[in-house]
Amino acid sequence: MDFKKARVITAMATPFNAEGQMDFSKLETLIDYLLSNGSEGLVIGGTTGESPTLSRDEKVSLYQKTVELVNGRVPIIAGTGSNNTAETISFTKEVEQMNGIDAVLVVAPYYNKPNQAGLYAHFEAVSQNTKLPIIVYNVPGRTGVAIEPATTIRLAALDNIIGVKECLGMDAISEIVEQTNDDFLVYSGEDNLAYPAFCVGATGVISVASHLFGKEMVEMFDLFESKEVAEAAKVHRQLVPKMASLFTVPSPAPVKMALNHLGVDVGGLRLPLVACSNEEEQKILTVLELGD
């Protein structure tokens, strides 16, 4: 699967039923909706998919069903990372046996707080134990540790580490783009940096907002590639406050609420996350321009 063509990759929410169990009928509706509205790839079992509350067995079922429903239409990237290197290797090997998973997303080990040598060794060990392409996930705000650009650049030299989802900011994105080969995939992990990152040579974005604004984000990238830079920038400026509103309450509560409002039923959240209050919901819908 050609990842270079996947500029807007949606970090897909996991649909639940009223009892809080995964709902595969809702999953089919969600996937078809996303692929009809700009998503050029999917991340499953990531942060937006509430991965901390999914059991290993649930992830396996979710991944297998997603592969079946997508049926080769777009690349699928499955989250397999944890703060336990041995467990990450074990789960990645299990996912490798599924036909239809194109790559794995491996988060920086959280809570342990390894140094840069430990971070490198973690990803090196995973890469040595799978043939699947690996995308490194650097999200210091959630893990408590940052992968420095120099470490990511070293990791990029390993054969099957093909990219990074980078949340450290524009300086890090710029340095990684500059210091890695052209075939190394650099995705912004922050929606509001999707356009600036693309301007400096990033591949695209792994996005939450694309659940709602996938078509607009594709248009933004298309305009830039057509050298209509001012028009692309205008789309970006209009999207930024909408993107920001999706993180005023712990994600994915806002995006799930907005999808449900649009009639794309994804259900609720698993504790410790809770739904938006009525006041929060109205504020977010007003900014999203999805209100009644």
PDB file of C-alpha atoms in Angstrom:
ATOM      1  CA  MET A   1       0.000   0.000   0.000  1.00  0.00           C
ATOM      2  CA  ASP A   2       1.402   3.387  -1.003  1.00  0.00           C
ATOM      3  CA  PHE A   3       1.418   5.512   2.133  1.00  0.00           C
ATOM      4  CA  LYS A   4       2.663   8.553   0.223  1.00  0.00           C
ATOM      5  CA  LYS A   5      -0.816   8.902  -1.247  1.00  0.00           C
ATOM      6  CA  ALA A   6      -2.366   8.912   2.218  1.00  0.00           C
ATOM      7  CA  ARG A   7      -2.074  12.507   3.399  1.00  0.00           C
ATOM      8  CA  VAL A   8      -5.189  12.557   5.596  1.00  0.00           C
ATOM      9  CA  ILE A   9      -5.160   9.523   7.886  1.00  0.00           C
ATOM     10  CA  THR A  10      -7.945   9.366  10.447  1.00  0.00           C
ATOM     11  CA  ALA A  11      -7.177   8.102  13.945  1.00  0.00           C
ATOM     12  CA  MET A  12     -10.512   6.311  14.068  1.00  0.00           C
ATOM     13  CA  ALA A  13     -12.835   6.322  17.052  1.00  0.00           C
ATOM     14  CA  THR A  14     -13.992   2.940  18.337  1.00  0.00           C
ATOM     15  CA  PRO A  15     -17.800   2.626  18.270  1.00  0.00           C
ATOM     16  CA  PHE A  16     -19.493   1.218  21.364  1.00  0.00           C
ATOM     17  CA  ASN A  17     -23.049   0.063  22.028  1.00  0.00           C
ATOM     18  CA  ALA A  18     -25.212   1.095  24.982  1.00  0.00           C
ATOM     19  CA  GLU A  19     -23.482  -1.501  27.188  1.00  0.00           C
ATOM     20  CA  GLY A  20     -20.028  -0.152  26.320  1.00  0.00           C
ATOM     21  CA  GLN A  21     -19.062  -3.086  24.111  1.00  0.00           C
ATOM     22  CA  MET A  22     -17.585  -2.714  20.627  1.00  0.00           C
ATOM     23  CA  ASP A  23     -20.310  -2.445  18.001  1.00  0.00           C
ATOM     24  CA  PHE A  24     -19.342  -3.786  14.578  1.00  0.00           C
ATOM     25  CA  SER A  25     -22.509  -2.624  12.824  1.00  0.00           C
ATOM     26  CA  LYS A  26     -21.643   0.919  13.870  1.00  0.00           C
ATOM     27  CA  LEU A  27     -18.053   0.276  12.816  1.00  0.00           C
ATOM     28  CA  GLU A  28     -19.140  -0.513   9.264  1.00  0.00           C
ATOM     29  CA  THR A  29     -21.172   2.689   9.080  1.00  0.00           C
ATOM     30  CA  LEU A  30     -18.286   4.744  10.470  1.00  0.00           C
ATOM     31  CA  ILE A  31     -15.702   3.304   8.069  1.00  0.00           C
ATOM     32  CA  ASP A  32     -17.926   3.875   5.045  1.00  0.00           C
ATOM     33  CA  TYR A  33     -18.628   7.429   6.228  1.00  0.00           C
ATOM     34  CA  LEU A  34     -14.935   8.217   6.725  1.00  0.00           C
ATOM     35  CA  LEU A  35     -13.846   6.766   3.391  1.00  0.00           C
ATOM     36  CA  SER A  36     -16.575   8.751   1.645  1.00  0.00           C
ATOM     37  CA  ASN A  37     -15.511  11.967   3.355  1.00  0.00           C
ATOM     38  CA  GLY A  38     -11.811  12.362   2.731  1.00  0.00           C
ATOM     39  CA  SER A  39     -10.019   9.783   4.872  1.00  0.00           C
ATOM     40  CA  GLU A  40      -7.130   8.351   2.838  1.00  0.00           C
ATOM     41  CA  GLY A  41      -6.007   5.937   5.557  1.00  0.00           C
ATOM     42  CA  LEU A  42      -7.046   4.731   9.015  1.00  0.00           C
ATOM     43  CA  VAL A  43      -5.277   4.295  12.335  1.00  0.00           C
ATOM     44  CA  ILE A  44      -7.088   1.797  14.540  1.00  0.00           C
ATOM     45  CA  GLY A  45      -6.482   1.169  18.222  1.00  0.00           C
ATOM     46  CA  GLY A  46      -4.861   4.558  18.748  1.00  0.00           C
ATOM     47  CA  THR A  47      -5.538   7.240  21.349  1.00  0.00           C
ATOM     48  CA  THR A  48      -8.740   8.375  19.637  1.00  0.00           C
ATOM     49  CA  GLY A  49      -9.827   4.740  19.516  1.00  0.00           C
ATOM     50  CA  GLU A  50      -9.620   4.659  23.344  1.00  0.00           C
ATOM     51  CA  SER A  51      -6.864   2.064  23.184  1.00  0.00           C
ATOM     52  CA  PRO A  52      -6.032   2.286  26.916  1.00  0.00           C
ATOM     53  CA  THR A  53      -9.449   0.785  27.668  1.00  0.00           C
ATOM     54  CA  LEU A  54      -9.402  -1.935  24.979  1.00  0.00           C
ATOM     55  CA  SER A  55      -8.221  -5.396  25.943  1.00  0.00           C
ATOM     56  CA  ARG A  56      -5.772  -7.235  23.716  1.00  0.00           C
ATOM     57  CA  ASP A  57      -8.541  -9.574  22.562  1.00  0.00           C
ATOM     58  CA  GLU A  58     -10.788  -6.614  21.763  1.00  0.00           C
ATOM     59  CA  LYS A  59      -8.031  -5.024  19.697  1.00  0.00           C
ATOM     60  CA  VAL A  60      -7.537  -8.244  17.741  1.00  0.00           C
ATOM     61  CA  SER A  61     -11.271  -8.434  16.990  1.00  0.00           C
ATOM     62  CA  LEU A  62     -11.395  -4.747  16.051  1.00  0.00           C
ATOM     63  CA  TYR A  63      -8.402  -5.059  13.727  1.00  0.00           C
ATOM     64  CA  GLN A  64      -9.701  -8.185  12.007  1.00  0.00           C
ATOM     65  CA  LYS A  65     -13.129  -6.656  11.451  1.00  0.00           C
ATOM     66  CA  THR A  66     -11.682  -3.377  10.185  1.00  0.00           C
ATOM     67  CA  VAL A  67      -9.528  -5.237   7.652  1.00  0.00           C
ATOM     68  CA  GLU A  68     -12.629  -7.083   6.449  1.00  0.00           C
ATOM     69  CA  LEU A  69     -14.726  -3.916   6.160  1.00  0.00           C
ATOM     70  CA  VAL A  70     -12.051  -1.734   4.532  1.00  0.00           C
ATOM     71  CA  ASN A  71     -11.312  -4.489   2.020  1.00  0.00           C
ATOM     72  CA  GLY A  72      -8.125  -2.916   0.714  1.00  0.00           C
ATOM     73  CA  ARG A  73      -9.580   0.526  -0.033  1.00  0.00           C
ATOM     74  CA  VAL A  74      -7.076   2.469   2.089  1.00  0.00           C
ATOM     75  CA  PRO A  75      -3.994   1.699   4.220  1.00  0.00           C
ATOM     76  CA  ILE A  76      -4.679   0.434   7.749  1.00  0.00           C
ATOM     77  CA  ILE A  77      -2.259   1.210  10.584  1.00  0.00           C
ATOM     78  CA  ALA A  78      -2.822  -0.719  13.828  1.00  0.00           C
ATOM     79  CA  GLY A  79      -1.706   0.455  17.249  1.00  0.00           C
ATOM     80  CA  THR A  80       0.474  -2.162  18.947  1.00  0.00           C
ATOM     81  CA  GLY A  81       2.624  -0.119  21.321  1.00  0.00           C
ATOM     82  CA  SER A  82       2.785  -0.131  25.114  1.00  0.00           C
ATOM     83  CA  ASN A  83       5.287   0.746  27.827  1.00  0.00           C
ATOM     84  CA  ASN A  84       6.437  -2.881  27.941  1.00  0.00           C
ATOM     85  CA  THR A  85       8.843  -3.760  25.142  1.00  0.00           C
ATOM     86  CA  ALA A  86       8.260  -7.525  25.391  1.00  0.00           C
ATOM     87  CA  GLU A  87       4.475  -7.059  25.290  1.00  0.00           C
ATOM     88  CA  THR A  88       4.771  -4.644  22.345  1.00  0.00           C
ATOM     89  CA  ILE A  89       6.830  -7.231  20.429  1.00  0.00           C
ATOM     90  CA  SER A  90       4.392 -10.019  21.303  1.00  0.00           C
ATOM     91  CA  PHE A  91       1.328  -8.060  20.200  1.00  0.00           C
ATOM     92  CA  THR A  92       3.017  -6.760  17.053  1.00  0.00           C
ATOM     93  CA  LYS A  93       3.867 -10.351  16.093  1.00  0.00           C
ATOM     94  CA  GLU A  94       0.227 -11.327  16.589  1.00  0.00           C
ATOM     95  CA  VAL A  95      -0.981  -8.445  14.437  1.00  0.00           C
ATOM     96  CA  GLU A  96       1.588  -9.363  11.791  1.00  0.00           C
ATOM     97  CA  GLN A  97      -0.317 -12.606  11.211  1.00  0.00           C
ATOM     98  CA  MET A  98      -3.390 -10.675  10.024  1.00  0.00           C
ATOM     99  CA  ASN A  99      -3.611 -10.135   6.292  1.00  0.00           C
ATOM    100  CA  GLY A 100      -4.498  -6.530   5.562  1.00  0.00           C
ATOM    101  CA  ILE A 101      -2.629  -4.606   8.256  1.00  0.00           C
ATOM    102  CA  ASP A 102      -0.242  -2.332   6.350  1.00  0.00           C
ATOM    103  CA  ALA A 103       1.782  -0.939   9.269  1.00  0.00           C
ATOM    104  CA  VAL A 104       1.823  -0.622  13.045  1.00  0.00           C
ATOM    105  CA  LEU A 105       1.829   2.520  15.146  1.00  0.00           C
ATOM    106  CA  VAL A 106       4.125   2.126  18.145  1.00  0.00           C
ATOM    107  CA  VAL A 107       3.874   4.757  20.860  1.00  0.00           C
ATOM    108  CA  ALA A 108       6.835   5.893  22.937  1.00  0.00           C
ATOM    109  CA  PRO A 109       6.858   3.921  26.202  1.00  0.00           C
ATOM    110  CA  TYR A 110       4.781   5.871  28.721  1.00  0.00           C
ATOM    111  CA  TYR A 111       5.161   6.096  32.503  1.00  0.00           C
ATOM    112  CA  ASN A 112       8.589   4.374  32.612  1.00  0.00           C
ATOM    113  CA  LYS A 113      10.289   7.613  31.425  1.00  0.00           C
ATOM    114  CA  PRO A 114      13.216   6.017  29.533  1.00  0.00           C
ATOM    115  CA  ASN A 115      16.054   8.211  28.320  1.00  0.00           C
ATOM    116  CA  GLN A 116      16.932   8.589  24.624  1.00  0.00           C
ATOM    117  CA  ALA A 117      19.105   5.457  24.702  1.00  0.00           C
ATOM    118  CA  GLY A 118      16.200   3.479  26.157  1.00  0.00           C
ATOM    119  CA  LEU A 119      13.750   4.881  23.607  1.00  0.00           C
ATOM    120  CA  TYR A 120      16.057   3.942  20.744  1.00  0.00           C
ATOM    121  CA  ALA A 121      16.589   0.450  22.162  1.00  0.00           C
ATOM    122  CA  HIS A 122      12.825  -0.053  22.554  1.00  0.00           C
ATOM    123  CA  PHE A 123      12.025   0.765  18.936  1.00  0.00           C
ATOM    124  CA  GLU A 124      15.084  -1.093  17.671  1.00  0.00           C
ATOM    125  CA  ALA A 125      13.971  -4.236  19.515  1.00  0.00           C
ATOM    126  CA  VAL A 126      10.456  -4.006  18.064  1.00  0.00           C
ATOM    127  CA  SER A 127      11.826  -3.452  14.553  1.00  0.00           C
ATOM    128  CA  GLN A 128      14.051  -6.519  14.865  1.00  0.00           C
ATOM    129  CA  ASN A 129      11.090  -8.715  15.735  1.00  0.00           C
ATOM    130  CA  THR A 130       8.598  -7.877  12.989  1.00  0.00           C
ATOM    131  CA  LYS A 131       8.525  -7.517   9.234  1.00  0.00           C
ATOM    132  CA  LEU A 132       5.674  -5.019   9.416  1.00  0.00           C
ATOM    133  CA  PRO A 133       6.461  -1.366   8.705  1.00  0.00           C
ATOM    134  CA  ILE A 134       6.567   0.695  11.904  1.00  0.00           C
ATOM    135  CA  ILE A 135       5.451   4.275  12.459  1.00  0.00           C
ATOM    136  CA  VAL A 136       6.875   5.782  15.639  1.00  0.00           C
ATOM    137  CA  TYR A 137       4.354   7.746  17.726  1.00  0.00           C
ATOM    138  CA  ASN A 138       5.849  10.665  19.648  1.00  0.00           C
ATOM    139  CA  VAL A 139       3.223  12.245  21.909  1.00  0.00           C
ATOM    140  CA  PRO A 140       4.966  13.700  24.997  1.00  0.00           C
ATOM    141  CA  GLY A 141       1.759  15.228  26.377  1.00  0.00           C
ATOM    142  CA  ARG A 142       0.397  11.726  26.966  1.00  0.00           C
ATOM    143  CA  THR A 143       3.511   9.623  27.552  1.00  0.00           C
ATOM    144  CA  GLY A 144       5.565  11.883  29.807  1.00  0.00           C
ATOM    145  CA  VAL A 145       8.650  11.458  27.615  1.00  0.00           C
ATOM    146  CA  ALA A 146       9.704  13.072  24.343  1.00  0.00           C
ATOM    147  CA  ILE A 147      11.575  11.324  21.556  1.00  0.00           C
ATOM    148  CA  GLU A 148      14.118  13.925  20.520  1.00  0.00           C
ATOM    149  CA  PRO A 149      14.412  14.580  16.779  1.00  0.00           C
ATOM    150  CA  ALA A 150      17.958  13.191  16.771  1.00  0.00           C
ATOM    151  CA  THR A 151      16.639   9.867  18.094  1.00  0.00           C
ATOM    152  CA  THR A 152      13.868   9.737  15.496  1.00  0.00           C
ATOM    153  CA  ILE A 153      16.435  10.483  12.778  1.00  0.00           C
ATOM    154  CA  ARG A 154      18.563   7.560  14.016  1.00  0.00           C
ATOM    155  CA  LEU A 155      15.520   5.298  14.058  1.00  0.00           C
ATOM    156  CA  ALA A 156      14.696   6.294  10.475  1.00  0.00           C
ATOM    157  CA  ALA A 157      17.841   4.455   9.366  1.00  0.00           C
ATOM    158  CA  LEU A 158      16.347   1.115  10.485  1.00  0.00           C
ATOM    159  CA  ASP A 159      14.849  -0.742   7.535  1.00  0.00           C
ATOM    160  CA  ASN A 160      11.270  -1.177   8.650  1.00  0.00           C
ATOM    161  CA  ILE A 161      10.807   2.061  10.612  1.00  0.00           C
ATOM    162  CA  ILE A 162       9.084   3.998   7.849  1.00  0.00           C
ATOM    163  CA  GLY A 163       7.718   7.085   9.577  1.00  0.00           C
ATOM    164  CA  VAL A 164       6.738   9.094  12.618  1.00  0.00           C
ATOM    165  CA  LYS A 165       3.572  10.610  13.995  1.00  0.00           C
ATOM    166  CA  GLU A 166       5.122  13.708  15.528  1.00  0.00           C
ATOM    167  CA  CYS A 167       3.468  15.820  18.221  1.00  0.00           C
ATOM    168  CA  LEU A 168       6.563  17.691  19.407  1.00  0.00           C
ATOM    169  CA  GLY A 169       5.915  20.723  17.192  1.00  0.00           C
ATOM    170  CA  MET A 170       7.066  22.415  14.021  1.00  0.00           C
ATOM    171  CA  ASP A 171      10.750  22.638  14.923  1.00  0.00           C
ATOM    172  CA  ALA A 172      10.905  18.867  15.393  1.00  0.00           C
ATOM    173  CA  ILE A 173       8.912  18.195  12.229  1.00  0.00           C
ATOM    174  CA  SER A 174      11.171  20.500  10.214  1.00  0.00           C
ATOM    175  CA  GLU A 175      14.354  18.902  11.546  1.00  0.00           C
ATOM    176  CA  ILE A 176      13.118  15.368  10.904  1.00  0.00           C
ATOM    177  CA  VAL A 177      11.983  16.185   7.352  1.00  0.00           C
ATOM    178  CA  GLU A 178      15.334  17.830   6.632  1.00  0.00           C
ATOM    179  CA  GLN A 179      17.510  15.077   8.125  1.00  0.00           C
ATOM    180  CA  THR A 180      15.752  11.940   6.814  1.00  0.00           C
ATOM    181  CA  ASN A 181      15.407  10.408   3.370  1.00  0.00           C
ATOM    182  CA  ASP A 182      12.536  11.532   1.157  1.00  0.00           C
ATOM    183  CA  ASP A 183      10.773   8.198   1.612  1.00  0.00           C
ATOM    184  CA  PHE A 184      10.572   8.597   5.412  1.00  0.00           C
ATOM    185  CA  LEU A 185       6.976   9.478   6.294  1.00  0.00           C
ATOM    186  CA  VAL A 186       6.475  12.414   8.640  1.00  0.00           C
ATOM    187  CA  TYR A 187       2.922  12.946   9.866  1.00  0.00           C
ATOM    188  CA  SER A 188       1.808  15.780  12.086  1.00  0.00           C
ATOM    189  CA  GLY A 189       0.091  14.363  15.133  1.00  0.00           C
ATOM    190  CA  GLU A 190      -1.521  17.729  15.819  1.00  0.00           C
ATOM    191  CA  ASP A 191      -4.439  18.751  13.616  1.00  0.00           C
ATOM    192  CA  ASN A 192      -3.684  22.466  13.813  1.00  0.00           C
ATOM    193  CA  LEU A 193      -0.178  21.846  12.415  1.00  0.00           C
ATOM    194  CA  ALA A 194      -1.344  19.755   9.455  1.00  0.00           C
ATOM    195  CA  TYR A 195      -0.978  22.589   6.954  1.00  0.00           C
ATOM    196  CA  PRO A 196       2.253  24.162   8.288  1.00  0.00           C
ATOM    197  CA  ALA A 197       3.815  20.694   8.460  1.00  0.00           C
ATOM    198  CA  PHE A 198       2.762  19.938   4.881  1.00  0.00           C
ATOM    199  CA  CYS A 199       4.307  23.225   3.774  1.00  0.00           C
ATOM    200  CA  VAL A 200       7.750  22.172   5.080  1.00  0.00           C
ATOM    201  CA  GLY A 201       7.580  18.737   3.476  1.00  0.00           C
ATOM    202  CA  ALA A 202       5.650  16.485   5.856  1.00  0.00           C
ATOM    203  CA  THR A 203       3.639  13.655   4.312  1.00  0.00           C
ATOM    204  CA  GLY A 204       0.364  14.676   5.947  1.00  0.00           C
ATOM    205  CA  VAL A 205      -1.518  14.322   9.211  1.00  0.00           C
ATOM    206  CA  ILE A 206      -2.835  11.571  11.447  1.00  0.00           C
ATOM    207  CA  SER A 207      -5.980  13.350  12.466  1.00  0.00           C
ATOM    208  CA  VAL A 208      -8.950  13.502  14.804  1.00  0.00           C
ATOM    209  CA  ALA A 209     -10.648  16.408  12.998  1.00  0.00           C
ATOM    210  CA  SER A 210     -10.793  14.432   9.750  1.00  0.00           C
ATOM    211  CA  HIS A 211     -13.747  12.525  11.223  1.00  0.00           C
ATOM    212  CA  LEU A 212     -15.656  15.733  10.524  1.00  0.00           C
ATOM    213  CA  PHE A 213     -13.556  17.764   8.088  1.00  0.00           C
ATOM    214  CA  GLY A 214     -11.768  15.185   5.981  1.00  0.00           C
ATOM    215  CA  LYS A 215     -12.934  16.665   2.691  1.00  0.00           C
ATOM    216  CA  GLU A 216     -11.792  20.139   3.695  1.00  0.00           C
ATOM    217  CA  MET A 217      -8.382  18.826   4.730  1.00  0.00           C
ATOM    218  CA  VAL A 218      -7.961  16.982   1.422  1.00  0.00           C
ATOM    219  CA  GLU A 219      -8.970  20.183  -0.377  1.00  0.00           C
ATOM    220  CA  MET A 220      -6.380  22.131   1.634  1.00  0.00           C
ATOM    221  CA  PHE A 221      -3.590  19.764   0.608  1.00  0.00           C
ATOM    222  CA  ASP A 222      -4.797  19.647  -3.008  1.00  0.00           C
ATOM    223  CA  LEU A 223      -4.771  23.439  -3.203  1.00  0.00           C
ATOM    224  CA  PHE A 224      -1.247  23.609  -1.838  1.00  0.00           C
ATOM    225  CA  GLU A 225      -0.022  20.994  -4.307  1.00  0.00           C
ATOM    226  CA  SER A 226      -1.681  23.014  -7.099  1.00  0.00           C
ATOM    227  CA  LYS A 227       0.320  26.052  -5.912  1.00  0.00           C
ATOM    228  CA  GLU A 228      -2.834  27.835  -4.782  1.00  0.00           C
ATOM    229  CA  VAL A 229      -1.130  28.612  -1.503  1.00  0.00           C
ATOM    230  CA  ALA A 230      -3.306  31.536  -0.418  1.00  0.00           C
ATOM    231  CA  GLU A 231      -6.470  29.490  -0.884  1.00  0.00           C
ATOM    232  CA  ALA A 232      -4.970  26.542   0.983  1.00  0.00           C
ATOM    233  CA  ALA A 233      -3.982  28.837   3.842  1.00  0.00           C
ATOM    234  CA  LYS A 234      -7.526  30.210   3.973  1.00  0.00           C
ATOM    235  CA  VAL A 235      -8.933  26.676   4.434  1.00  0.00           C
ATOM    236  CA  HIS A 236      -6.364  26.116   7.196  1.00  0.00           C
ATOM    237  CA  ARG A 237      -7.325  29.319   9.008  1.00  0.00           C
ATOM    238  CA  GLN A 238     -11.003  28.407   8.903  1.00  0.00           C
ATOM    239  CA  LEU A 239     -10.323  24.923  10.257  1.00  0.00           C
ATOM    240  CA  VAL A 240      -8.016  25.861  13.154  1.00  0.00           C
ATOM    241  CA  PRO A 241     -10.713  27.018  15.632  1.00  0.00           C
ATOM    242  CA  LYS A 242     -12.844  23.998  14.744  1.00  0.00           C
ATOM    243  CA  MET A 243      -9.898  21.694  15.323  1.00  0.00           C
ATOM    244  CA  ALA A 244      -9.149  23.394  18.652  1.00  0.00           C
ATOM    245  CA  SER A 245     -12.728  22.907  19.828  1.00  0.00           C
ATOM    246  CA  LEU A 246     -12.318  19.137  19.521  1.00  0.00           C
ATOM    247  CA  PHE A 247      -9.747  19.231  22.313  1.00  0.00           C
ATOM    248  CA  THR A 248     -11.483  21.562  24.791  1.00  0.00           C
ATOM    249  CA  VAL A 249     -12.745  18.399  26.527  1.00  0.00           C
ATOM    250  CA  PRO A 250     -10.620  15.232  26.741  1.00  0.00           C
ATOM    251  CA  SER A 251     -10.580  13.569  23.327  1.00  0.00           C
ATOM    252  CA  PRO A 252     -12.382  11.681  21.850  1.00  0.00           C
ATOM    253  CA  ALA A 253     -15.447  12.957  23.768  1.00  0.00           C
ATOM    254  CA  PRO A 254     -15.997  15.966  21.460  1.00  0.00           C
ATOM    255  CA  VAL A 255     -15.537  14.115  18.169  1.00  0.00           C
ATOM    256  CA  LYS A 256     -17.769  11.244  19.289  1.00  0.00           C
ATOM    257  CA  MET A 257     -20.433  13.727  20.362  1.00  0.00           C
ATOM    258  CA  ALA A 258     -20.199  15.539  17.011  1.00  0.00           C
ATOM    259  CA  LEU A 259     -20.427  12.304  15.015  1.00  0.00           C
ATOM    260  CA  ASN A 260     -23.481  11.233  16.999  1.00  0.00           C
ATOM    261  CA  HIS A 261     -24.999  14.680  16.358  1.00  0.00           C
ATOM    262  CA  LEU A 262     -24.481  14.163  12.620  1.00  0.00           C
ATOM    263  CA  GLY A 263     -26.241  10.803  12.767  1.00  0.00           C
ATOM    264  CA  VAL A 264     -23.073   8.708  12.548  1.00  0.00           C
ATOM    265  CA  ASP A 265     -23.708   6.695  15.700  1.00  0.00           C
ATOM    266  CA  VAL A 266     -20.478   5.781  17.505  1.00  0.00           C
ATOM    267  CA  GLY A 267     -21.934   5.494  20.991  1.00  0.00           C
ATOM    268  CA  GLY A 268     -20.350   6.766  24.159  1.00  0.00           C
ATOM    269  CA  LEU A 269     -17.026   6.542  25.965  1.00  0.00           C
ATOM    270  CA  ARG A 270     -15.411   4.154  28.391  1.00  0.00           C
ATOM    271  CA  LEU A 271     -14.395   5.385  31.811  1.00  0.00           C
ATOM    272  CA  PRO A 272     -12.328   7.203  32.912  1.00  0.00           C
ATOM    273  CA  LEU A 273     -13.479   9.433  30.026  1.00  0.00           C
ATOM    274  CA  VAL A 274     -16.937  10.965  30.292  1.00  0.00           C
ATOM    275  CA  ALA A 275     -19.279  12.604  27.810  1.00  0.00           C
ATOM    276  CA  CYS A 276     -19.382  16.337  27.183  1.00  0.00           C
ATOM    277  CA  SER A 277     -21.757  18.238  29.446  1.00  0.00           C
ATOM    278  CA  ASN A 278     -24.713  19.981  27.790  1.00  0.00           C
ATOM    279  CA  GLU A 279     -22.913  23.310  28.076  1.00  0.00           C
ATOM    280  CA  GLU A 280     -19.698  21.910  26.585  1.00  0.00           C
ATOM    281  CA  GLU A 281     -21.642  20.229  23.795  1.00  0.00           C
ATOM    282  CA  GLN A 282     -23.384  23.446  22.762  1.00  0.00           C
ATOM    283  CA  LYS A 283     -20.150  25.448  22.795  1.00  0.00           C
ATOM    284  CA  ILE A 284     -18.338  22.870  20.671  1.00  0.00           C
ATOM    285  CA  LEU A 285     -21.207  22.468  18.186  1.00  0.00           C
ATOM    286  CA  THR A 286     -21.394  26.238  17.798  1.00  0.00           C
ATOM    287  CA  VAL A 287     -17.705  26.445  16.882  1.00  0.00           C
ATOM    288  CA  LEU A 288     -18.001  23.408  14.609  1.00  0.00           C
ATOM    289  CA  GLU A 289     -21.042  25.044  12.987  1.00  0.00           C
ATOM    290  CA  LEU A 290     -22.953  21.825  13.515  1.00  0.00           C
ATOM    291  CA  GLY A 291     -25.521  23.282  15.905  1.00  0.00           C
ATOM    292  CA  ASP A 292     -29.282  23.089  15.388  1.00  0.00           C
TER     293      ASP A 292
END
